[in-house]
Amino acid sequence: MGFLPILGLLLSHHGVAAPVAMEDVVRKFSADWEMLEHRYPEPYSVQGFAEHHKLLSIELGTLDKLQFDKFDEESKVDWILLNNTVKRWNDQLALKQTQFEETAPLLPFANDILAMDEALRSGLSPDPKAEAARVQAIATSAKNANSHIESGATKGTQVVGRRALRILGALRSRLKRWFDQTDGYDPEFSFWVREPFQEADKALADLAESVRGKVVGIKAGDNETLIGDPIGPEALEKELRYSMIPYSSDEVLAIANREFAWCETEMKKASQELGFGDDWKKALLETEKDAVSPGQSRQTIRALEEEAIRFVTDRHLVTIPALGEQTWQTIMISPSMQKVYPFFFENEGDINVAYPAESMPEEQKISSLASNNIHFQRATVFHELYPGHALQEYYMARDRTYRTIFSTPFWMEGWAVNWEMEMYDLGFMKAPKDRIGSLFWRMHRCARIIFSINFHLGKMSPDQCVQFLMDKVGFTHDAAAGEVRRSISGDYEPLYQAAYMLGALQFRSLRHELIDSGKMTPMQFHDSVMQGNIMPIEMVRARLENQPLSKDWKTSWRF
């Protein structure tokens, strides 16, 4: 278990037990979890699930035995955050286990492949004849599963089929890894196992085609069909609690609709200034015509970011590090990637820019230009760079770095959207088209809550989500499809899309409590948030307001 004893206690040179800093407890658990993830990569086997549950159970026992009342305030925050994280991961693990088990009728051989892979990882030497028989059994099982699907004897929902397809790809890779690690190094193994392996690999590939076509209902190479994996009402409510959002799904939807109504009112004002009356969608279409000239996308992004940095620094709103300001660069998003990321995004301190490429179909080029017009960019370049995500990543790599395990999109995305709102309030977007660009994004954040929550509740299909974005926010079809595809693919946590607006509203409420009241200056507030590193925003509030914390603390902040 490493050099730290399990109960997190260190003996002083006098032999008296003293509580270890929670920072050390968090670091140790993070390292243990990382090692376990390396040993048991997803998809987890029966043993992998058991070992993950075991580590989480041990950590809960460790936390329970620590002397919470003797901790300083930062350590109390860390205890609550780690306790929350461990319980959340335990519930998420149980959901993954259930979802994995639901694919068993389509993948009856899954645990056999995983067990063979884990035996190899444990350093066990394979018995060539025995392994050949096991691989042959996997080939036979895959062929039987394929036959049952083709005949209609085995059926599955489209959602479970898509999940099985993803797991099947990982299983095929794991079996190939298992084979490649011994083939050619042990002649007897190669003699007995090579032919059964080739048969099994083909059977798995054939099964994938049947699952894709018969169960999921898409053809090979079809990257356009939208299929997600909703987690359901119960899991969604749990995620809200673990994210420290003390609202029900219905209340969250009500918040989104309220904010959307405000945006529509503001949109009509800007539309009237442009001569379109209350028809803000016509004003939006006019705004989208102001596209960046060919070859000028990088220069435009840089000029817009420099303008935003001057705006916040001149007003002493936040500290922008000179090194970070100097080192970011622009990177072009490939045409294929733009199907998933139709707008620019930040990654590792750089900004990835969406712009039409020669190889794109004409319709996709037009969509890319409209979706990345100058006014949309001006409203969000600073969201991605400074004082948004790039600033967050700068501090996350330097201050209380152990807290990155408490990652949450409510802090990450909420901070960046909060700056969009603050810049709007301070007059950064004075011209009508610039205000429309900003309001488009704010509507977008509201719509993200509505379609993503309804999707996970099972109330909206992927296609309905796309149509909703087109009808309510004015998205092009390609941009809407890319947004939904990214949101429901399983690569993002279920509340990620809702976190943009909800996190921003949390930060705005906290700003009101601390800045508007005169307790902190804007720079003190913003710098203090960054120096605490990432965490649910209700814990940011507890830190900055020095709130009394107890071991049985529960989320309650109705922001």
Coordinates of C-alpha atoms in Angstrom, one line a residue:
M1 CA 0.0 0.0 0.0
G2 CA 3.0 2.3 -0.2
F3 CA 4.8 4.1 2.6
L4 CA 1.7 5.7 4.1
P5 CA -0.1 3.4 6.5
I6 CA -3.6 2.6 5.6
L7 CA -5.2 4.8 8.2
G8 CA -3.4 7.8 7.0
L9 CA -1.4 8.3 10.2
L10 CA 2.2 9.2 10.6
L11 CA 4.2 8.7 13.8
S12 CA 6.2 11.7 15.0
H13 CA 9.7 11.2 16.5
H14 CA 8.0 11.2 19.9
G15 CA 5.9 8.1 18.9
V16 CA 2.6 10.1 19.0
A17 CA 0.2 9.6 16.2
A18 CA -0.7 12.8 14.3
P19 CA -3.2 13.2 11.4
V20 CA -1.5 13.2 8.1
A21 CA -2.4 16.1 5.7
M22 CA -5.4 15.2 3.5
E23 CA -3.3 16.2 0.5
D24 CA -1.2 13.1 1.1
V25 CA -4.3 10.9 1.5
V26 CA -5.7 12.3 -1.8
R27 CA -2.4 11.8 -3.6
K28 CA -2.0 8.2 -2.4
F29 CA -5.6 7.3 -3.5
S30 CA -5.0 8.9 -6.9
A31 CA -1.8 6.9 -7.4
D32 CA -3.5 3.7 -6.3
W33 CA -6.5 4.2 -8.6
E34 CA -4.2 5.0 -11.5
M35 CA -2.2 1.8 -11.0
L36 CA -5.5 -0.2 -10.8
E37 CA -6.7 1.4 -14.0
H38 CA -3.4 0.4 -15.7
R39 CA -3.8 -3.2 -14.4
Y40 CA -7.5 -3.5 -15.3
P41 CA -8.2 -1.3 -18.3
E42 CA -11.8 -1.0 -19.5
P43 CA -13.8 -3.0 -20.3
Y44 CA -13.4 -4.5 -16.8
S45 CA -13.5 -8.2 -16.1
V46 CA -15.2 -9.8 -13.1
Q47 CA -11.9 -9.5 -11.3
G48 CA -11.4 -6.0 -12.5
F49 CA -14.8 -4.9 -11.1
A50 CA -14.1 -6.6 -7.9
E51 CA -10.7 -5.0 -7.4
H52 CA -12.0 -1.5 -8.2
H53 CA -14.9 -2.0 -5.7
K54 CA -12.4 -3.3 -3.1
L55 CA -10.1 -0.2 -3.4
L56 CA -13.1 2.2 -3.1
S57 CA -14.4 0.3 0.0
I58 CA -11.0 0.4 1.6
E59 CA -10.7 4.1 0.9
L60 CA -14.1 4.8 2.5
G61 CA -13.0 2.9 5.6
T62 CA -9.8 5.0 5.7
L63 CA -11.6 8.2 5.5
D64 CA -14.1 7.2 8.2
K65 CA -11.2 6.6 10.6
L66 CA -9.5 10.0 10.1
Q67 CA -9.9 12.7 12.7
F68 CA -12.0 15.1 10.7
D69 CA -12.5 17.6 13.5
K70 CA -8.7 18.1 13.8
F71 CA -8.2 19.1 10.2
D72 CA -7.7 22.6 9.1
E73 CA -10.3 24.1 6.7
E74 CA -8.5 23.1 3.5
S75 CA -8.1 19.5 4.7
K76 CA -11.8 19.4 5.6
V77 CA -12.7 20.5 2.1
D78 CA -10.4 17.7 0.8
W79 CA -12.0 15.1 3.0
I80 CA -15.5 16.0 1.8
L81 CA -14.4 16.1 -1.8
L82 CA -12.6 12.7 -1.6
N83 CA -15.4 11.1 0.3
N84 CA -17.8 12.4 -2.4
T85 CA -15.6 11.2 -5.2
V86 CA -15.1 7.7 -3.9
K87 CA -18.9 7.2 -3.4
R88 CA -19.6 8.6 -6.8
W89 CA -17.1 6.3 -8.5
N90 CA -18.5 3.4 -6.7
D91 CA -22.0 4.1 -8.0
Q92 CA -20.6 4.8 -11.5
L93 CA -18.7 1.5 -11.4
A94 CA -21.9 -0.3 -10.5
L95 CA -23.7 1.3 -13.5
K96 CA -20.8 0.3 -15.8
Q97 CA -21.0 -3.3 -14.4
T98 CA -24.8 -3.4 -15.2
Q99 CA -24.3 -2.0 -18.6
F100 CA -21.5 -4.5 -19.4
E101 CA -23.6 -7.4 -18.2
E102 CA -26.5 -6.3 -20.5
T103 CA -24.2 -7.0 -23.5
A104 CA -23.7 -10.6 -22.4
P105 CA -26.2 -12.1 -24.9
L106 CA -24.4 -10.4 -27.7
L107 CA -20.9 -11.0 -26.3
P108 CA -21.0 -14.4 -24.4
F109 CA -17.2 -14.8 -24.7
A110 CA -16.3 -11.4 -23.2
N111 CA -15.1 -12.6 -19.8
D112 CA -13.0 -15.4 -21.4
I113 CA -11.0 -12.9 -23.4
L114 CA -10.6 -10.6 -20.4
A115 CA -9.5 -13.5 -18.2
M116 CA -6.8 -14.6 -20.8
D117 CA -5.5 -11.0 -21.1
E118 CA -5.3 -10.7 -17.3
A119 CA -3.5 -14.0 -17.0
L120 CA -0.9 -12.6 -19.4
R121 CA -0.7 -9.3 -17.4
S122 CA 0.0 -11.4 -14.3
G123 CA 3.0 -13.1 -16.0
L124 CA 1.5 -16.6 -16.2
S125 CA 3.0 -18.7 -18.9
P126 CA 0.3 -20.1 -21.3
D127 CA -0.1 -23.8 -21.9
P128 CA -0.1 -23.8 -25.8
K129 CA -2.6 -26.7 -26.2
A130 CA -4.9 -25.5 -23.5
E131 CA -4.8 -21.9 -24.9
A132 CA -5.6 -23.2 -28.4
A133 CA -8.7 -24.9 -27.1
R134 CA -9.8 -21.7 -25.3
V135 CA -9.3 -19.6 -28.4
Q136 CA -11.1 -22.1 -30.5
A137 CA -14.0 -22.0 -27.9
I138 CA -14.1 -18.1 -28.3
A139 CA -14.2 -18.5 -32.1
T140 CA -17.1 -21.0 -31.8
S141 CA -18.9 -18.8 -29.3
A142 CA -18.6 -15.7 -31.5
K143 CA -19.9 -17.7 -34.5
N144 CA -22.9 -18.9 -32.5
A145 CA -23.6 -15.4 -31.3
N146 CA -23.4 -14.2 -34.9
S147 CA -25.8 -17.0 -36.1
H148 CA -28.3 -16.2 -33.4
I149 CA -28.3 -12.5 -34.4
E150 CA -28.6 -13.2 -38.1
S151 CA -31.5 -15.6 -37.4
G152 CA -33.2 -13.2 -35.1
A153 CA -32.9 -15.6 -32.1
T154 CA -30.8 -13.1 -30.2
K155 CA -32.1 -9.5 -30.2
G156 CA -31.0 -6.4 -28.5
T157 CA -31.9 -2.7 -28.3
Q158 CA -30.0 -0.2 -30.5
V159 CA -28.5 1.3 -27.4
V160 CA -27.2 -2.0 -26.0
G161 CA -26.0 -3.0 -29.5
R162 CA -24.0 0.2 -29.8
R163 CA -22.5 -0.4 -26.4
A164 CA -21.7 -4.0 -27.3
L165 CA -20.0 -2.8 -30.6
R166 CA -17.7 -0.5 -28.6
I167 CA -16.8 -3.3 -26.1
L168 CA -16.3 -5.8 -29.0
G169 CA -13.7 -3.5 -30.5
A170 CA -11.8 -3.4 -27.2
L171 CA -12.1 -7.2 -26.8
R172 CA -10.7 -7.8 -30.2
S173 CA -7.8 -5.6 -29.5
R174 CA -7.2 -7.3 -26.1
L175 CA -7.2 -10.7 -27.8
K176 CA -4.7 -9.6 -30.4
R177 CA -2.5 -8.1 -27.7
W178 CA -2.6 -11.4 -25.8
F179 CA -1.7 -13.3 -29.0
D180 CA 1.1 -11.0 -30.2
Q181 CA 2.8 -11.1 -26.8
T182 CA 3.7 -14.8 -27.2
D183 CA 3.4 -15.5 -30.9
G184 CA 6.9 -15.8 -32.5
Y185 CA 8.5 -15.9 -29.0
D186 CA 7.3 -19.4 -28.2
P187 CA 7.3 -21.8 -31.3
E188 CA 5.0 -24.3 -29.6
F189 CA 2.5 -21.6 -28.8
S190 CA 2.6 -20.3 -32.4
F191 CA 2.1 -23.9 -33.7
W192 CA -1.0 -24.5 -31.6
V193 CA -2.6 -21.1 -31.3
R194 CA -2.0 -19.2 -34.5
E195 CA -4.7 -20.8 -36.6
P196 CA -7.4 -20.7 -33.9
F197 CA -6.5 -17.1 -33.2
Q198 CA -7.0 -16.2 -36.9
E199 CA -10.3 -18.0 -36.9
A200 CA -11.4 -16.2 -33.7
D201 CA -10.3 -12.8 -34.9
K202 CA -12.3 -13.2 -38.1
A203 CA -15.3 -14.5 -36.1
L204 CA -15.2 -11.3 -33.9
A205 CA -14.9 -9.1 -37.0
D206 CA -17.9 -10.9 -38.6
L207 CA -19.9 -10.5 -35.3
A208 CA -19.1 -6.8 -35.2
E209 CA -20.7 -6.5 -38.7
S210 CA -23.8 -8.3 -37.6
V211 CA -24.2 -6.3 -34.4
R212 CA -23.7 -3.1 -36.4
G213 CA -26.1 -4.0 -39.1
K214 CA -28.8 -6.1 -37.4
V215 CA -28.8 -4.7 -33.9
V216 CA -27.6 -1.1 -34.1
G217 CA -29.0 -0.7 -37.6
I218 CA -26.2 1.1 -39.3
K219 CA -23.9 0.1 -42.2
A220 CA -20.1 -0.2 -42.0
G221 CA -18.5 3.2 -42.4
D222 CA -21.6 5.0 -41.3
N223 CA -20.4 7.8 -39.0
E224 CA -23.5 10.0 -39.4
T225 CA -26.2 8.0 -37.5
L226 CA -26.6 9.3 -34.0
I227 CA -27.0 6.8 -31.2
G228 CA -26.4 7.5 -27.5
D229 CA -26.5 5.6 -24.2
P230 CA -28.9 7.4 -21.8
I231 CA -28.2 6.6 -18.1
G232 CA -31.8 7.0 -16.9
P233 CA -33.6 9.1 -14.2
E234 CA -32.2 7.4 -11.1
A235 CA -28.5 7.7 -12.2
L236 CA -29.1 11.2 -13.4
E237 CA -30.4 12.3 -10.0
K238 CA -27.4 10.7 -8.3
E239 CA -25.1 12.6 -10.6
L240 CA -26.7 15.9 -9.7
R241 CA -26.1 15.1 -6.0
Y242 CA -22.5 14.1 -6.5
S243 CA -22.0 17.3 -8.6
M244 CA -23.3 19.2 -5.6
I245 CA -26.4 20.5 -7.4
P246 CA -29.3 20.3 -5.0
Y247 CA -31.9 20.5 -7.7
S248 CA -34.1 17.8 -9.3
S249 CA -34.0 17.3 -13.1
D250 CA -37.2 19.2 -13.5
E251 CA -35.9 22.1 -11.5
V252 CA -32.7 22.2 -13.7
L253 CA -34.9 22.2 -16.8
A254 CA -36.9 25.1 -15.4
I255 CA -33.7 27.1 -14.8
A256 CA -32.7 26.5 -18.4
N257 CA -36.0 27.6 -19.7
R258 CA -35.9 30.8 -17.5
E259 CA -32.4 31.7 -18.8
F260 CA -33.5 31.0 -22.4
A261 CA -36.4 33.4 -22.1
W262 CA -34.0 36.1 -20.9
C263 CA -31.8 35.4 -23.9
E264 CA -34.7 35.7 -26.3
T265 CA -35.6 39.1 -24.9
E266 CA -32.1 40.4 -25.3
M267 CA -31.9 38.9 -28.8
K268 CA -35.0 40.8 -29.8
K269 CA -33.4 44.1 -28.6
A270 CA -30.3 43.5 -30.7
S271 CA -32.5 42.4 -33.6
Q272 CA -34.5 45.6 -33.5
E273 CA -31.3 47.7 -33.6
L274 CA -30.4 45.9 -36.8
G275 CA -33.8 46.6 -38.3
F276 CA -35.3 43.0 -38.1
G277 CA -37.8 43.8 -35.5
D278 CA -38.5 40.8 -33.1
D279 CA -37.3 38.3 -35.7
W280 CA -34.0 37.6 -34.1
K281 CA -33.4 34.5 -36.2
K282 CA -33.2 36.7 -39.3
A283 CA -30.7 38.9 -37.4
L284 CA -28.8 35.8 -36.5
L285 CA -28.6 34.8 -40.1
E286 CA -27.3 38.2 -41.0
T287 CA -24.7 38.0 -38.2
E288 CA -23.5 34.6 -39.6
K289 CA -22.6 36.2 -42.9
D290 CA -19.6 38.0 -41.4
A291 CA -17.1 35.2 -42.0
V292 CA -13.4 35.2 -41.6
S293 CA -11.5 35.6 -45.0
P294 CA -9.6 32.6 -46.3
G295 CA -6.1 32.3 -44.7
Q296 CA -7.0 34.8 -42.0
S297 CA -8.5 32.6 -39.3
R298 CA -5.3 32.3 -37.2
Q299 CA -4.7 36.1 -37.2
T300 CA -8.3 36.8 -36.4
I301 CA -8.3 34.5 -33.4
R302 CA -5.1 36.1 -32.1
A303 CA -6.4 39.6 -32.4
L304 CA -9.6 38.8 -30.7
E305 CA -7.8 37.1 -27.8
E306 CA -5.4 40.1 -27.4
E307 CA -8.4 42.4 -27.2
A308 CA -10.0 40.2 -24.5
I309 CA -6.8 40.1 -22.4
R310 CA -6.5 43.9 -22.5
F311 CA -10.1 44.2 -21.5
V312 CA -9.8 42.1 -18.3
T313 CA -6.3 43.4 -17.3
D314 CA -7.2 47.1 -17.8
R315 CA -10.1 46.5 -15.3
H316 CA -8.0 44.5 -12.8
L317 CA -10.4 41.6 -13.0
V318 CA -7.9 38.7 -12.9
T319 CA -4.2 38.0 -13.0
I320 CA -3.1 36.8 -16.5
P321 CA 0.3 35.1 -16.3
A322 CA 2.8 36.5 -18.8
L323 CA 4.2 33.1 -19.7
G324 CA 0.7 31.7 -20.5
E325 CA -0.2 34.8 -22.6
Q326 CA 3.0 34.3 -24.7
T327 CA 2.9 30.6 -25.4
W328 CA -0.5 29.6 -26.8
Q329 CA -0.9 28.9 -30.5
T330 CA -3.6 28.1 -33.1
I331 CA -4.1 24.7 -34.6
M332 CA -6.5 23.9 -37.5
I333 CA -9.2 21.3 -36.9
S334 CA -9.4 18.6 -39.7
P335 CA -12.5 18.2 -41.8
S336 CA -13.3 14.9 -40.2
M337 CA -12.9 16.3 -36.7
Q338 CA -15.2 19.2 -37.5
K339 CA -18.1 16.6 -37.7
V340 CA -17.7 16.2 -34.0
Y341 CA -16.2 19.7 -33.1
P342 CA -17.9 22.2 -35.4
F343 CA -16.6 25.2 -33.3
F344 CA -13.1 26.0 -32.1
F345 CA -11.9 24.5 -28.8
E346 CA -9.0 24.7 -26.4
N347 CA -6.6 21.9 -25.7
E348 CA -3.5 21.9 -23.6
G349 CA -3.2 25.7 -23.7
D350 CA -3.7 26.0 -27.5
I351 CA -6.8 26.8 -29.5
N352 CA -8.0 24.5 -32.3
V353 CA -9.8 26.4 -35.0
A354 CA -12.6 25.2 -37.2
Y355 CA -12.5 26.6 -40.7
P356 CA -13.5 25.3 -44.2
A357 CA -10.9 23.1 -45.9
E358 CA -10.7 22.4 -49.7
S359 CA -11.6 18.8 -49.3
M360 CA -15.0 19.5 -47.6
P361 CA -18.3 19.3 -49.5
E362 CA -19.6 22.7 -50.4
E363 CA -22.5 22.4 -47.9
Q364 CA -20.1 21.6 -45.0
K365 CA -17.9 24.6 -46.0
I366 CA -20.9 27.0 -45.8
S367 CA -21.9 25.5 -42.5
S368 CA -18.4 25.9 -41.1
L369 CA -18.2 29.5 -42.1
A370 CA -21.6 30.4 -40.6
S371 CA -20.8 28.5 -37.4
N372 CA -17.5 30.3 -36.9
N373 CA -18.3 33.9 -38.0
I374 CA -16.4 36.7 -36.4
H375 CA -19.1 37.6 -33.9
F376 CA -19.4 34.1 -32.6
Q377 CA -15.7 34.0 -32.2
R378 CA -15.4 37.3 -30.5
A379 CA -17.8 36.1 -27.8
T380 CA -15.9 32.9 -27.0
V381 CA -12.2 33.1 -27.9
F382 CA -11.5 34.2 -24.3
H383 CA -13.7 31.3 -23.1
E384 CA -11.2 28.9 -24.6
L385 CA -8.0 30.9 -23.8
Y386 CA -7.6 33.7 -21.2
P387 CA -9.2 34.3 -18.8
G388 CA -11.0 31.0 -19.5
H389 CA -9.7 27.4 -19.9
A390 CA -6.1 28.3 -20.6
L391 CA -5.9 30.2 -17.4
Q392 CA -7.6 27.3 -15.5
E393 CA -5.1 24.8 -16.9
Y394 CA -2.2 27.2 -16.0
Y395 CA -3.2 27.2 -12.3
M396 CA -4.3 23.5 -12.3
A397 CA -0.7 22.6 -13.2
R398 CA 0.8 24.7 -10.4
D399 CA -1.5 25.2 -7.3
R400 CA -2.9 22.3 -5.2
T401 CA -2.3 20.0 -8.2
Y402 CA -3.5 16.9 -6.3
R403 CA -7.1 18.3 -6.6
T404 CA -7.4 17.4 -10.3
I405 CA -8.9 14.1 -9.2
F406 CA -12.0 16.2 -8.2
S407 CA -12.5 17.3 -11.8
T408 CA -15.9 18.6 -12.6
P409 CA -17.3 20.4 -15.7
F410 CA -19.2 22.7 -13.4
W411 CA -15.9 24.4 -12.4
M412 CA -14.2 23.9 -15.7
E413 CA -16.9 25.1 -18.1
G414 CA -18.9 27.2 -15.6
W415 CA -15.8 29.4 -15.1
A416 CA -15.5 30.0 -18.8
V417 CA -19.2 30.8 -19.4
N418 CA -19.2 33.0 -16.3
W419 CA -16.6 35.2 -18.2
E420 CA -18.9 35.3 -21.2
M421 CA -21.6 36.7 -19.0
E422 CA -19.4 39.1 -17.2
M423 CA -17.9 40.5 -20.4
Y424 CA -21.4 41.0 -21.7
D425 CA -22.4 42.8 -18.6
L426 CA -19.3 45.0 -18.8
G427 CA -20.0 46.1 -22.3
F428 CA -17.4 44.1 -24.2
M429 CA -20.1 43.2 -26.8
K430 CA -21.5 46.7 -27.5
A431 CA -22.4 46.3 -31.2
P432 CA -25.7 44.5 -31.9
K433 CA -24.0 41.7 -33.9
D434 CA -21.5 41.1 -31.2
R435 CA -24.3 40.9 -28.7
I436 CA -26.1 38.5 -30.9
G437 CA -23.0 36.4 -31.1
S438 CA -22.7 36.3 -27.4
L439 CA -26.4 35.6 -26.9
F440 CA -26.3 32.8 -29.4
W441 CA -23.8 31.0 -27.2
R442 CA -25.7 31.7 -24.1
M443 CA -28.8 30.2 -25.7
H444 CA -26.6 27.3 -26.7
R445 CA -25.7 26.7 -23.0
C446 CA -29.4 26.8 -22.1
A447 CA -30.3 24.4 -24.9
R448 CA -27.5 22.1 -23.9
I449 CA -29.2 21.6 -20.5
I450 CA -32.6 21.0 -22.1
F451 CA -31.6 18.5 -24.7
S452 CA -29.0 16.6 -22.7
I453 CA -31.1 16.2 -19.6
N454 CA -34.1 15.1 -21.7
F455 CA -31.9 12.7 -23.6
H456 CA -30.7 11.0 -20.4
L457 CA -34.2 10.9 -19.0
G458 CA -35.3 9.1 -22.2
K459 CA -37.6 11.9 -23.3
M460 CA -35.7 13.1 -26.4
S461 CA -34.1 11.0 -29.2
P462 CA -30.8 12.0 -30.7
D463 CA -32.6 13.3 -33.9
Q464 CA -35.0 15.3 -31.7
C465 CA -32.0 16.8 -30.0
V466 CA -30.5 17.9 -33.3
Q467 CA -33.8 19.4 -34.5
F468 CA -34.2 21.2 -31.1
L469 CA -30.9 22.9 -31.6
M470 CA -31.8 24.0 -35.1
D471 CA -35.3 25.2 -34.2
K472 CA -34.5 26.9 -30.8
V473 CA -31.0 28.3 -31.3
G474 CA -30.5 28.6 -35.0
F475 CA -27.8 25.9 -35.4
T476 CA -27.0 24.6 -38.9
H477 CA -27.7 20.9 -39.2
D478 CA -24.0 20.0 -39.3
A479 CA -23.2 22.0 -36.2
A480 CA -26.2 20.6 -34.4
A481 CA -25.4 17.0 -35.3
G482 CA -21.8 17.5 -34.2
E483 CA -22.9 19.0 -30.9
V484 CA -25.3 16.1 -30.2
R485 CA -22.9 13.4 -31.4
R486 CA -20.2 14.7 -28.9
S487 CA -22.8 15.0 -26.1
I488 CA -24.3 11.5 -26.3
S489 CA -21.4 9.4 -27.4
G490 CA -20.3 8.4 -23.9
D491 CA -17.0 10.3 -24.1
Y492 CA -18.4 13.1 -21.8
E493 CA -20.1 12.6 -18.4
P494 CA -23.9 12.9 -18.5
L495 CA -24.1 16.3 -16.9
Y496 CA -21.2 17.8 -18.9
Q497 CA -23.5 19.8 -21.2
A498 CA -25.7 21.0 -18.4
A499 CA -22.6 22.2 -16.4
Y500 CA -21.8 25.1 -18.7
M501 CA -24.8 27.2 -17.7
L502 CA -25.4 25.8 -14.2
G503 CA -21.7 26.3 -13.3
A504 CA -21.7 29.8 -14.6
L505 CA -24.9 30.6 -12.6
Q506 CA -23.1 29.2 -9.5
F507 CA -20.1 31.5 -10.1
R508 CA -22.3 34.5 -10.7
S509 CA -24.2 33.8 -7.4
L510 CA -20.9 33.5 -5.6
R511 CA -19.6 36.7 -7.2
H512 CA -22.7 38.5 -5.9
E513 CA -22.0 37.2 -2.3
L514 CA -18.3 38.1 -2.3
I515 CA -17.7 40.9 -4.8
D516 CA -20.9 42.9 -4.8
S517 CA -21.0 42.8 -1.0
G518 CA -17.5 44.3 -0.9
K519 CA -15.9 41.4 0.8
M520 CA -13.4 40.8 -2.0
T521 CA -12.2 42.7 -5.1
P522 CA -12.8 41.1 -8.5
M523 CA -9.1 40.2 -8.8
Q524 CA -9.0 38.7 -5.3
F525 CA -12.1 36.6 -6.0
H526 CA -11.0 35.3 -9.4
D527 CA -7.4 34.7 -8.3
S528 CA -8.5 32.8 -5.2
V529 CA -10.8 30.6 -7.2
M530 CA -7.9 29.6 -9.5
Q531 CA -5.5 29.0 -6.6
G532 CA -7.9 26.5 -5.0
N533 CA -7.9 24.3 -8.1
I534 CA -10.8 22.3 -9.5
M535 CA -13.8 21.2 -7.4
P536 CA -17.6 21.5 -7.3
I537 CA -18.4 25.1 -6.9
E538 CA -20.3 24.7 -3.6
M539 CA -16.9 23.7 -2.1
V540 CA -15.3 26.8 -3.7
R541 CA -18.0 28.8 -1.8
A542 CA -17.2 26.9 1.4
R543 CA -13.5 27.7 1.0
L544 CA -13.8 31.4 0.2
E545 CA -16.5 32.1 2.8
N546 CA -14.8 30.0 5.5
Q547 CA -18.0 28.1 6.2
P548 CA -18.1 25.5 9.0
L549 CA -17.8 22.0 7.6
S550 CA -18.9 18.7 9.2
K551 CA -18.2 15.1 8.3
D552 CA -21.9 14.6 7.4
W553 CA -22.0 17.7 5.1
K554 CA -24.5 17.5 2.3
T555 CA -25.1 19.8 -0.7
S556 CA -27.7 22.5 0.0
W557 CA -26.8 25.7 -1.8
R558 CA -29.8 26.9 -3.9
F559 CA -27.8 29.2 -6.0

